[in-house]
Tab-separated table of C-alpha atoms in Angstrom:
chain	number	residue	atom	x	y	z
A	1	GLY	CA	2.215	-9.471	17.702
A	2	GLU	CA	-1.554	-9.188	19.155
A	3	ASN	CA	-1.860	-7.533	22.523
A	4	VAL	CA	-5.793	-7.449	23.063
A	5	GLU	CA	-7.670	-10.421	21.664
A	6	GLN	CA	-11.279	-10.322	21.633
A	7	HIS	CA	-13.798	-12.664	21.189
A	8	PRO	CA	-16.415	-13.474	19.759
A	9	SER	CA	-16.226	-11.565	16.612
A	10	THR	CA	-19.975	-12.069	15.948
A	11	LEU	CA	-22.696	-12.398	18.583
A	12	SER	CA	-26.433	-13.060	18.116
A	13	VAL	CA	-28.920	-13.362	21.019
A	14	GLN	CA	-32.595	-13.260	21.446
A	15	GLU	CA	-34.069	-10.121	23.157
A	16	GLY	CA	-33.769	-10.489	26.650
A	17	ASP	CA	-30.993	-12.778	26.685
A	18	SER	CA	-27.556	-12.055	28.280
A	19	ALA	CA	-24.649	-11.499	25.926
A	20	VAL	CA	-20.675	-11.787	27.188
A	21	ILE	CA	-17.783	-10.649	25.438
A	22	LYS	CA	-14.248	-11.465	26.456
A	23	CYS	CA	-11.119	-9.802	25.976
A	24	THR	CA	-7.415	-10.844	27.085
A	25	TYR	CA	-4.422	-8.700	27.276
A	26	SER	CA	-0.547	-9.458	27.421
A	27	ASP	CA	0.735	-6.419	29.548
A	28	SER	CA	0.445	-7.625	33.164
A	29	ALA	CA	1.132	-3.707	34.033
A	30	SER	CA	-2.033	-2.550	32.004
A	31	ASN	CA	-4.384	-1.053	34.741
A	32	TYR	CA	-7.161	0.483	32.901
A	33	PHE	CA	-10.124	-1.402	30.684
A	34	PRO	CA	-12.603	0.390	28.886
A	35	TRP	CA	-15.472	-0.902	26.774
A	36	TYR	CA	-16.689	0.991	23.735
A	37	LYS	CA	-19.863	0.835	21.765
A	38	GLN	CA	-20.472	1.900	18.006
A	39	GLU	CA	-23.581	1.924	16.663
A	40	LEU	CA	-23.695	2.113	12.635
A	41	GLY	CA	-22.280	5.201	11.146
A	42	LYS	CA	-21.486	6.730	14.267
A	43	ARG	CA	-18.587	7.148	16.529
A	44	PRO	CA	-17.452	4.817	19.214
A	45	GLN	CA	-18.646	5.689	22.648
A	46	LEU	CA	-17.481	4.805	25.831
A	47	ILE	CA	-20.060	2.694	27.834
A	48	ILE	CA	-17.985	1.354	30.678
A	49	ASP	CA	-14.557	1.237	32.180
A	50	ILE	CA	-12.649	-0.476	35.087
A	51	ARG	CA	-9.589	-0.086	36.665
A	52	SER	CA	-7.112	-2.871	38.058
A	53	ASN	CA	-7.747	-2.092	41.765
A	54	VAL	CA	-11.483	-3.641	41.656
A	55	GLY	CA	-12.815	-6.824	40.224
A	56	GLU	CA	-16.355	-5.847	39.018
A	57	LYS	CA	-18.360	-2.647	37.901
A	58	LYS	CA	-21.950	-2.523	37.236
A	59	ASP	CA	-24.141	0.163	35.496
A	60	GLN	CA	-27.567	-0.708	35.197
A	61	ARG	CA	-27.661	-3.673	32.395
A	62	ILE	CA	-23.998	-3.967	31.813
A	63	ALA	CA	-21.221	-4.788	33.540
A	64	VAL	CA	-17.408	-5.512	33.191
A	65	THR	CA	-15.241	-8.142	35.452
A	66	LEU	CA	-11.634	-8.134	35.439
A	67	ASN	CA	-9.314	-11.450	36.286
A	68	LYS	CA	-6.023	-9.894	36.801
A	69	THR	CA	-4.420	-13.241	37.290
A	70	ALA	CA	-5.661	-14.842	33.935
A	71	LYS	CA	-5.174	-11.386	32.402
A	72	HIS	CA	-8.776	-11.011	30.818
A	73	PHE	CA	-12.046	-8.883	31.125
A	74	SER	CA	-15.338	-9.444	30.344
A	75	LEU	CA	-18.408	-7.080	28.952
A	76	HIS	CA	-21.909	-8.764	30.321
A	77	ILE	CA	-24.937	-7.141	29.333
A	78	THR	CA	-28.154	-8.501	30.457
A	79	GLU	CA	-31.755	-8.106	29.438
A	80	THR	CA	-30.466	-7.271	26.011
A	81	GLN	CA	-32.837	-5.052	23.833
A	82	PRO	CA	-32.677	-4.543	20.110
A	83	GLU	CA	-30.883	-1.050	20.627
A	84	ASP	CA	-27.984	-2.937	22.349
A	85	SER	CA	-27.180	-3.842	18.574
A	86	ALA	CA	-23.761	-2.762	17.769
A	87	VAL	CA	-19.894	-3.130	17.543
A	88	TYR	CA	-18.091	-3.337	21.030
A	89	PHE	CA	-14.554	-2.716	21.458
A	90	CYS	CA	-12.453	-3.370	24.383
A	91	ALA	CA	-9.327	-1.832	24.890
A	92	ALA	CA	-6.411	-2.368	27.172
A	93	PRO	CA	-3.119	-0.031	27.786
A	94	ARG	CA	0.439	-0.433	25.694
A	95	ARG	CA	1.743	2.541	25.105
A	96	ALA	CA	-1.327	3.851	24.071
A	97	LEU	CA	-4.662	2.304	24.513
A	98	THR	CA	-4.916	-0.574	22.123
A	99	PHE	CA	-8.191	-2.106	20.858
A	100	GLY	CA	-9.552	-5.418	20.259
A	101	SER	CA	-10.893	-6.209	16.869
A	102	GLY	CA	-14.250	-5.850	17.769
A	103	THR	CA	-17.539	-7.931	18.196
A	104	ARG	CA	-20.838	-7.360	16.201
A	105	LEU	CA	-23.519	-7.917	18.774
A	106	GLN	CA	-27.100	-8.610	17.236
A	107	VAL	CA	-30.132	-8.755	19.188
A	108	GLN	CA	-33.032	-10.481	17.548
A	109	PRO	CA	-36.323	-9.010	18.172
B	1	ASP	CA	-19.465	17.548	26.649
B	2	VAL	CA	-16.502	16.973	24.747
B	3	LYS	CA	-16.241	17.798	21.227
B	4	VAL	CA	-13.999	16.273	18.710
B	5	THR	CA	-14.443	17.545	15.176
B	6	GLN	CA	-13.060	15.869	12.269
B	7	SER	CA	-12.727	18.330	9.184
B	8	SER	CA	-14.396	16.046	6.499
B	9	ARG	CA	-16.682	13.166	6.651
B	10	TYR	CA	-15.931	11.868	3.056
B	11	LEU	CA	-12.734	12.453	1.204
B	12	VAL	CA	-12.144	11.088	-2.308
B	13	LYS	CA	-8.431	11.501	-3.316
B	14	ARG	CA	-6.113	9.918	-6.064
B	15	THR	CA	-3.023	8.050	-5.705
B	16	GLY	CA	-0.011	9.759	-5.031
B	17	GLU	CA	-1.769	13.035	-3.759
B	18	LYS	CA	-0.511	14.334	-0.268
B	19	VAL	CA	-3.661	14.364	1.764
B	20	PHE	CA	-4.376	16.416	5.021
B	21	LEU	CA	-6.901	14.828	7.513
B	22	GLU	CA	-7.855	17.550	10.208
B	23	CYS	CA	-8.883	17.049	13.673
B	24	VAL	CA	-9.798	19.657	16.392
B	25	GLN	CA	-10.943	18.877	20.181
B	26	ASP	CA	-12.311	21.565	22.549
B	27	MET	CA	-11.459	20.244	25.721
B	28	ASP	CA	-8.075	21.381	26.451
B	29	HIS	CA	-6.722	17.656	26.376
B	30	GLU	CA	-3.310	17.012	26.442
B	31	ASN	CA	-3.535	13.623	24.188
B	32	MET	CA	-4.644	12.906	20.742
B	33	PHE	CA	-4.854	10.174	18.800
B	34	TRP	CA	-5.080	8.764	15.173
B	35	TYR	CA	-6.923	5.464	14.403
B	36	ARG	CA	-7.607	3.504	11.225
B	37	GLN	CA	-10.769	1.310	11.084
B	38	ASP	CA	-11.016	-1.624	8.983
B	39	PRO	CA	-13.652	-4.355	8.830
B	40	GLY	CA	-12.177	-6.992	11.263
B	41	LEU	CA	-9.346	-5.515	12.213
B	42	GLY	CA	-10.758	-2.938	14.817
B	43	LEU	CA	-9.068	0.298	15.701
B	44	ARG	CA	-5.311	0.302	14.878
B	45	LEU	CA	-3.237	3.171	16.295
B	46	ILE	CA	-1.520	5.062	13.854
B	47	TYR	CA	0.154	8.021	15.577
B	48	PHE	CA	-0.483	9.688	18.953
B	49	SER	CA	0.651	12.991	20.360
B	50	TYR	CA	0.883	13.957	24.339
B	51	ASP	CA	1.761	17.346	23.802
B	52	VAL	CA	2.405	20.153	21.338
B	53	LYS	CA	5.099	19.380	18.874
B	54	MET	CA	5.396	15.908	20.394
B	55	LYS	CA	4.534	12.620	18.562
B	56	GLU	CA	4.910	8.737	18.992
B	57	LYS	CA	4.367	6.049	16.327
B	58	GLY	CA	1.753	3.680	16.904
B	59	ASP	CA	1.248	0.305	15.632
B	60	ILE	CA	0.696	1.006	11.783
B	61	PRO	CA	2.721	4.223	10.943
B	62	GLU	CA	4.162	3.589	7.626
B	63	GLY	CA	3.045	5.584	4.623
B	64	TYR	CA	1.682	8.566	7.242
B	65	SER	CA	2.794	11.572	9.542
B	66	VAL	CA	1.489	13.813	11.936
B	67	SER	CA	1.681	17.094	12.899
B	68	ARG	CA	0.617	19.066	16.249
B	69	GLU	CA	1.255	22.771	16.127
B	70	LYS	CA	-1.530	23.737	18.608
B	71	LYS	CA	-2.684	22.038	21.417
B	72	GLU	CA	-6.506	21.361	20.331
B	73	ARG	CA	-5.356	20.393	16.713
B	74	PHE	CA	-3.832	17.135	15.371
B	75	SER	CA	-3.128	16.618	11.619
B	76	LEU	CA	-2.904	13.392	9.937
B	77	ILE	CA	-0.937	13.444	6.715
B	78	LEU	CA	-0.708	10.891	3.859
B	79	GLU	CA	2.583	11.667	2.161
B	80	SER	CA	1.878	9.827	-1.048
B	81	ALA	CA	-1.830	8.428	-0.983
B	82	SER	CA	-2.007	4.751	-1.843
B	83	THR	CA	-5.116	2.625	-2.585
B	84	ASN	CA	-4.512	0.757	0.344
B	85	GLN	CA	-4.854	3.652	2.690
B	86	THR	CA	-8.635	3.689	1.812
B	87	SER	CA	-10.167	3.278	5.275
B	88	MET	CA	-12.060	5.118	8.145
B	89	TYR	CA	-9.985	7.554	10.086
B	90	LEU	CA	-10.987	8.358	13.692
B	91	CYS	CA	-9.361	10.893	15.688
B	92	ALA	CA	-9.797	10.685	19.504
B	93	SER	CA	-8.444	13.106	22.271
B	94	SER	CA	-8.080	12.330	26.076
B	95	PHE	CA	-6.932	14.094	29.460
B	96	THR	CA	-3.680	13.299	30.609
B	97	GLY	CA	-2.323	9.665	30.777
B	98	VAL	CA	-2.247	8.145	27.393
B	99	ARG	CA	-2.525	4.834	28.758
B	100	ASN	CA	-5.071	4.975	31.646
B	101	GLN	CA	-8.146	7.526	30.613
B	102	PRO	CA	-11.083	7.341	28.357
B	103	GLN	CA	-10.832	8.785	24.765
B	104	HIS	CA	-13.345	10.681	23.114
B	105	PHE	CA	-13.834	10.176	19.425
B	106	GLY	CA	-14.874	12.240	16.460
B	107	ASP	CA	-17.278	11.039	13.849
B	108	GLY	CA	-14.563	9.510	11.446
B	109	THR	CA	-13.418	10.416	8.018
B	110	ARG	CA	-14.012	7.972	5.273
B	111	LEU	CA	-11.132	8.232	2.746
B	112	SER	CA	-11.509	6.633	-0.697
B	113	ILE	CA	-8.029	6.495	-2.395
B	114	LEU	CA	-8.559	6.245	-6.496
């Protein structure tokens, strides 16, 4: 079955607005949650990750929050810019990292 | 900086052919992975390897096999290519710990089976 569910599948925001992408996982033993950004025609690249001993991590305009009780984690992008337009993937451990189905974010200038 | 190199960006093969996709990493990583990427389905794990000559099935191993004879190289083999294996294939590597370390991806191979 689906171990990592990611929503929404597409997201369109105006430049300067915030964007939030949410993932849920099923394995309560999971302890590592990365987020990847994939620009068109390029490889996925790690943008931020969080381990289960913290609830939130920030890096400039991006942040990840983790709710272990509810088994979900979210990516927050503030003050979005056109260059944030890409597909974003979350991942959570199973036997190896399992990826969500991706969110296509479009930032409208 | 970690470099994961896939041998081809684009590849066209015919049904029934045996196809080899090659991946090399230069960071002495223990773990290597093969994914396929299809629209709306994200990255699906085909096989992974946590050591030389060791391999584990991922979520969609049917129709594929792998080989890891050297630490830096991980090959994906399509035993008898079929049209439903037309996809983007991504290789990745990571330091020790297949479940809890960041993965570094190659540029991908877009494979078309005619």
